[in-house]
mmCIF file of C-alpha atoms in Angstrom:
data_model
loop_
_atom_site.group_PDB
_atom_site.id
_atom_site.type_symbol
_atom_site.label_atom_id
_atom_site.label_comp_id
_atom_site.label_asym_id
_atom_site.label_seq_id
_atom_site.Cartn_x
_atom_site.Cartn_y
_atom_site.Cartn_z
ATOM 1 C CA UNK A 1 70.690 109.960 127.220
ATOM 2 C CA UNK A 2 69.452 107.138 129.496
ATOM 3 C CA UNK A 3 66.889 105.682 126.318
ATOM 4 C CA UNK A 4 70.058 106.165 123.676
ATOM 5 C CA UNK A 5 70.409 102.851 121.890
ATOM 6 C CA UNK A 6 72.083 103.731 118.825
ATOM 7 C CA UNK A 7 74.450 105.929 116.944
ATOM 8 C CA UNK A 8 75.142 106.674 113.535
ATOM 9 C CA UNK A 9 78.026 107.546 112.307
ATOM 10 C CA UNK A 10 80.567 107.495 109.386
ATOM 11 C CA UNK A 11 83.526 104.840 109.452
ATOM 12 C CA UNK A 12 86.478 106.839 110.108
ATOM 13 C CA UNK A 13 88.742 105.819 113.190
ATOM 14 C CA UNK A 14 87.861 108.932 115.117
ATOM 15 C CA UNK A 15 84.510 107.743 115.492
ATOM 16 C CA UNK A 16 85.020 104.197 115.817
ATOM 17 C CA UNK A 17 87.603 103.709 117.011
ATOM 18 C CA UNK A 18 88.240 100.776 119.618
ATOM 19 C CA UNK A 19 90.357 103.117 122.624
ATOM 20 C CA UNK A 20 90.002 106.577 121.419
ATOM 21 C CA UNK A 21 86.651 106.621 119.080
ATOM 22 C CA UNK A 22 83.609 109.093 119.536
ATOM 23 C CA UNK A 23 81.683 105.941 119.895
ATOM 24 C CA UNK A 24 83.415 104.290 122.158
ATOM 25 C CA UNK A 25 83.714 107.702 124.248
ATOM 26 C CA UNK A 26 80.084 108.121 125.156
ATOM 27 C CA UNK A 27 80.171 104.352 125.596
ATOM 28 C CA UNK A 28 82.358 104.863 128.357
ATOM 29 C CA UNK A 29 80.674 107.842 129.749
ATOM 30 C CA UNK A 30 77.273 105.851 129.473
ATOM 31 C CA UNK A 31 78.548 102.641 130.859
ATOM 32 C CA UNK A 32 76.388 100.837 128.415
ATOM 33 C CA UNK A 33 77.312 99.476 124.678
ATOM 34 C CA UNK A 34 75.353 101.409 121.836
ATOM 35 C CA UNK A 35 74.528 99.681 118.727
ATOM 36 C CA UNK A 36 76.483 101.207 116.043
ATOM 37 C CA UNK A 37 75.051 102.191 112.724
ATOM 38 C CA UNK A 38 77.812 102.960 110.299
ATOM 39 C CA UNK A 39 77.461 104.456 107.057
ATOM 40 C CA UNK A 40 77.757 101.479 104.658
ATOM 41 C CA UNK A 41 78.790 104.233 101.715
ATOM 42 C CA UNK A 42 81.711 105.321 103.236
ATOM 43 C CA UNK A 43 82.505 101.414 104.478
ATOM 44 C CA UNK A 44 81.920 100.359 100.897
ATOM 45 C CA UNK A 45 84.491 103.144 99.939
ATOM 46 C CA UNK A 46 87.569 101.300 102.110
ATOM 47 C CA UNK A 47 88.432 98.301 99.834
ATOM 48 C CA UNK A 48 88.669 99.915 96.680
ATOM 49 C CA UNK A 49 90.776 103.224 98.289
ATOM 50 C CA UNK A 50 92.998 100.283 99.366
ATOM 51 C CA UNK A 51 93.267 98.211 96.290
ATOM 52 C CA UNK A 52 93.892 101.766 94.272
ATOM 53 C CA UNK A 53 96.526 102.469 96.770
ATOM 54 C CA UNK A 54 97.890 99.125 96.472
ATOM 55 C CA UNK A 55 98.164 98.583 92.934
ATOM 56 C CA UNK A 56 99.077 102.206 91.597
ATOM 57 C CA UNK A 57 100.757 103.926 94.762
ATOM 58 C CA UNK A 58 100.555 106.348 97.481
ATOM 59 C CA UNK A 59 98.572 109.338 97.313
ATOM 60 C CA UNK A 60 100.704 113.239 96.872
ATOM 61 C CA UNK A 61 97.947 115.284 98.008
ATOM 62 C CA UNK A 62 94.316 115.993 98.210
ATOM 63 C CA UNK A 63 93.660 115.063 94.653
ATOM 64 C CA UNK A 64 96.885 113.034 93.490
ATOM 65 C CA UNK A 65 98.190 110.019 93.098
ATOM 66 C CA UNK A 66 101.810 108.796 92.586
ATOM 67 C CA UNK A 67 101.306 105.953 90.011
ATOM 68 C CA UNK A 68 100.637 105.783 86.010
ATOM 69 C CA UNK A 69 96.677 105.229 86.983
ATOM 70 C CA UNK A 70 96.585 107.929 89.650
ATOM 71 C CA UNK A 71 98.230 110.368 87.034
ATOM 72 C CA UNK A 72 96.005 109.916 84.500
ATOM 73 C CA UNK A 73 92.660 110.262 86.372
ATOM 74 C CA UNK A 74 93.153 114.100 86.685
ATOM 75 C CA UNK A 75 92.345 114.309 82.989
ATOM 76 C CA UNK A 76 91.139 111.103 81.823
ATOM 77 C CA UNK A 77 87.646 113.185 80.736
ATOM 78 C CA UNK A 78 89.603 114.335 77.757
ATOM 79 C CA UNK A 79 90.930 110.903 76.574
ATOM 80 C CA UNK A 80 88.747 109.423 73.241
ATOM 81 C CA UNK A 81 86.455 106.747 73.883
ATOM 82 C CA UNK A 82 88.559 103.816 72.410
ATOM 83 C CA UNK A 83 87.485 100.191 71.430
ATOM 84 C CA UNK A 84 87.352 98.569 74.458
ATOM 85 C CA UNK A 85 86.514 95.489 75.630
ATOM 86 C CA UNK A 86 82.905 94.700 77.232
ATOM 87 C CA UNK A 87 82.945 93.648 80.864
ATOM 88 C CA UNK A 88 80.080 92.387 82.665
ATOM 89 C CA UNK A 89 79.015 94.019 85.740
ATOM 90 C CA UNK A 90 76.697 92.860 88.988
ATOM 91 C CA UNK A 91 74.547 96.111 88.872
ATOM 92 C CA UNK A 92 71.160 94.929 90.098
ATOM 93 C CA UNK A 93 68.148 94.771 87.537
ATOM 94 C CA UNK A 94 67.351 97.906 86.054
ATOM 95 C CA UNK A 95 66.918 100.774 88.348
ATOM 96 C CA UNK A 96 63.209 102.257 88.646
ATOM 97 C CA UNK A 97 62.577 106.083 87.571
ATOM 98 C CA UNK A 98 61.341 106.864 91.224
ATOM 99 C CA UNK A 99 65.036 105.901 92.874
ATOM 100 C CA UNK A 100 66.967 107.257 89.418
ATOM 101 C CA UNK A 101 65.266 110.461 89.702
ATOM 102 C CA UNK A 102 66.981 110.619 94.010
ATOM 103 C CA UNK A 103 70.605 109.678 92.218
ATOM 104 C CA UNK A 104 72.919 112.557 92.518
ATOM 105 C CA UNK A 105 74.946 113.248 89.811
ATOM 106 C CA UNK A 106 77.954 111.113 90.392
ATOM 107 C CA UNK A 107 75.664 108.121 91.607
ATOM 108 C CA UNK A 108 73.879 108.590 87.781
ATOM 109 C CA UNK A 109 77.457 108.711 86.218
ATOM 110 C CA UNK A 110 78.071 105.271 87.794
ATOM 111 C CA UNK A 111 75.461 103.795 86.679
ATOM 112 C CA UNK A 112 75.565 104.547 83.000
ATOM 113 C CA UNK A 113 79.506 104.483 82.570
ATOM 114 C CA UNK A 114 78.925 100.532 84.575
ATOM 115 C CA UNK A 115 75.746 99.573 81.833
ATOM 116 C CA UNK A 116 77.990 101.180 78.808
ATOM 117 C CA UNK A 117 80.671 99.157 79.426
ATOM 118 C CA UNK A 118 78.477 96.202 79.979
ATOM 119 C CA UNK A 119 77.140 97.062 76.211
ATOM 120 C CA UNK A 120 80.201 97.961 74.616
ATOM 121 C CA UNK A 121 79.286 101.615 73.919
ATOM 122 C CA UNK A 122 79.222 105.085 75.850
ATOM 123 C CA UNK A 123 77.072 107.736 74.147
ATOM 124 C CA UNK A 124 78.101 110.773 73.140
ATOM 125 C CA UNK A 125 76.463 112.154 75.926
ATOM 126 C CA UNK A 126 77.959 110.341 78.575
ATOM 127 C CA UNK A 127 81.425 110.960 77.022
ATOM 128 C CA UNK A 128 81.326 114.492 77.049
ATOM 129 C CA UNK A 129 80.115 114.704 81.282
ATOM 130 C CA UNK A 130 82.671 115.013 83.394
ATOM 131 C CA UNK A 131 82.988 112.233 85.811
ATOM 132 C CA UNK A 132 83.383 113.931 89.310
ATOM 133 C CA UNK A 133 85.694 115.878 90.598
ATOM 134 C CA UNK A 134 89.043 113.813 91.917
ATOM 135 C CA UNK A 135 89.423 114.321 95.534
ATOM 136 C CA UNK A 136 90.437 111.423 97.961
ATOM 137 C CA UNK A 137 87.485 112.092 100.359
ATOM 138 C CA UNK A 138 84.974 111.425 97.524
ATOM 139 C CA UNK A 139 86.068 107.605 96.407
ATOM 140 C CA UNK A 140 82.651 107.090 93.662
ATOM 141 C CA UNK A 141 83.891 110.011 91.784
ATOM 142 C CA UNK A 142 87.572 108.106 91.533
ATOM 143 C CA UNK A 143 85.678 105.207 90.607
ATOM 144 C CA UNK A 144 84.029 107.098 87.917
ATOM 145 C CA UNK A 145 86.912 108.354 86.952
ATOM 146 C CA UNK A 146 89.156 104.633 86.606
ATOM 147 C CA UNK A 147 86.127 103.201 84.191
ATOM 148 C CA UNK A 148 86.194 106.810 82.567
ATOM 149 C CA UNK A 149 89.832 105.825 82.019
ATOM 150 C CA UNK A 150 89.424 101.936 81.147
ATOM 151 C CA UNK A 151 86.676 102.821 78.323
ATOM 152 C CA UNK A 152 89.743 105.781 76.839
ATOM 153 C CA UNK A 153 92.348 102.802 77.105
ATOM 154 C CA UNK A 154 93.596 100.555 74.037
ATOM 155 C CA UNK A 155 95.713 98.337 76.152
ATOM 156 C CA UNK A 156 94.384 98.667 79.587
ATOM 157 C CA UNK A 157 97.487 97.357 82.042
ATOM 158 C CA UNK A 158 96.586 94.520 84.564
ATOM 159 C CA UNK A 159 96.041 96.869 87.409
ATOM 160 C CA UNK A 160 93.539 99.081 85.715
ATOM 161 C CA UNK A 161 91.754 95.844 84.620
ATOM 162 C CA UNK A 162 91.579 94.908 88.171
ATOM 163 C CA UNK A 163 90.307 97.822 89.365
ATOM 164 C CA UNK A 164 87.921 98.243 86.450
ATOM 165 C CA UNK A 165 86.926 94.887 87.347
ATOM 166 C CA UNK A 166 86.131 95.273 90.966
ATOM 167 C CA UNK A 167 84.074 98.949 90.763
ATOM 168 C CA UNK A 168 81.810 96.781 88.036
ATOM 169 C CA UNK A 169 81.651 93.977 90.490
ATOM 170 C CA UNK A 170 82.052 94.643 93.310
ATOM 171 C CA UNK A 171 81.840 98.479 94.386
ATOM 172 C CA UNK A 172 78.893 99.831 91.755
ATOM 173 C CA UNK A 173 76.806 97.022 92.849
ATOM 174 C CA UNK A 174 77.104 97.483 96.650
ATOM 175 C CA UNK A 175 76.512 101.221 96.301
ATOM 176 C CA UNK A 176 73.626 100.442 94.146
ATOM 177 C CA UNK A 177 71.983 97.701 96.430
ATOM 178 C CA UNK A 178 72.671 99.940 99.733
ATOM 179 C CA UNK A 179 70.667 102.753 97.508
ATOM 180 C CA UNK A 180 67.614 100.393 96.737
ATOM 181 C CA UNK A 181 67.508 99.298 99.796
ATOM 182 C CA UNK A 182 68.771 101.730 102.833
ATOM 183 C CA UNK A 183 67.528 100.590 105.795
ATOM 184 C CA UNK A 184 69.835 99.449 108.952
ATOM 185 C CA UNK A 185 68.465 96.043 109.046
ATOM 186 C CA UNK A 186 69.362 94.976 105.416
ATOM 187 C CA UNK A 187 73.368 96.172 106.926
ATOM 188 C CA UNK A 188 74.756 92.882 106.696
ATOM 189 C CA UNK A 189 73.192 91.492 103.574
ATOM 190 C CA UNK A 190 75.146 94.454 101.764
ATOM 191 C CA UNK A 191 78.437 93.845 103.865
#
């Protein structure tokens, strides 16, 4: 314990907390200040659980929301793609095969629903894959699932354009850059 310098962790309040934290814990019991390494996923997940809250409601449960949005995520897979309008996105240049072939299956969903929109067209591949499942600990799958949404929309409301508009970017382009480039120094360029 006396060469411990650092501690990773995910963002939630029970382990960083400022009083009470995990962290901050074996800080105390150390008597010496660790350098914190916090996931920049989940961090990157905060603002747009916040803005969703915000603009559409509370959440009911595990996997529910209260407003028209949150309500239609649950099945917005079986909507018809519409016409809908393009939207640019920040993605960063196109992904290489070596880092597409590491992308989970919700990370690949991202991508492709963010460059289809950017095109104007989702395949009839990608509109037949199911986006993720909807649960509020897994925030790119609800991401996912609000541009699944925007792309079945003919008159998106104001809120879902918002949101739409931040997850193309703001959030995809994050996750993406924190993928290409993971290490602990690059932290704050993705922040």
């Amino acid at each position: 314990m006396e060469n411990l310098r650092a501690i990773g962790a995910d963002g939630t309040n029970v382990n960083t907390g400022i009083n009470n934290g995990v962290i901050r814990l074996l800080e105390l019991h150390l008597r010496k200040p660790l350098q914190r390494l916090i996931c920049l996923f989940h961090f990157n997940e905060l603002p747009l659980r916040h803005l969703l809250l915000q603009l559409d409601g509370c959440a009911t449960g595990p996997n529910a929301f209260t407003g028209e949005i949150g309500k239609k995520l649950l099945h917005c897979h079986d909507m018809n793609i519409v016409n809908f309008e393009v939207r640019e996105n920040g993605l960063p240049c196109q992904i290489q095969p070596d880092v597409r072939k590491e992308l989970s299956k919700d990370q690949e969903y991202l991508y492709e629903i963010c460059e289809a929109i950017k095109c104007g067209s989702v395949s009839s591949t990608l509109e037949k894959r199911e986006p993720g499942k909807l649960v509020h600990s897994r925030w790119l799958t609800a991401a996912n699932r609000i541009l699944r949404l925007y792309v079945s929309t003919a008159s998106p409301s104001d809120e879902l354009l918002v949101l739409t508009d931040y997850i193309l970017l703001v959030y995809a382009p994050i996750w993406f850059r924190i993928k290409l480039n993971p290490q602990s120094y690059q932290g704050a360029r993705h922040v």
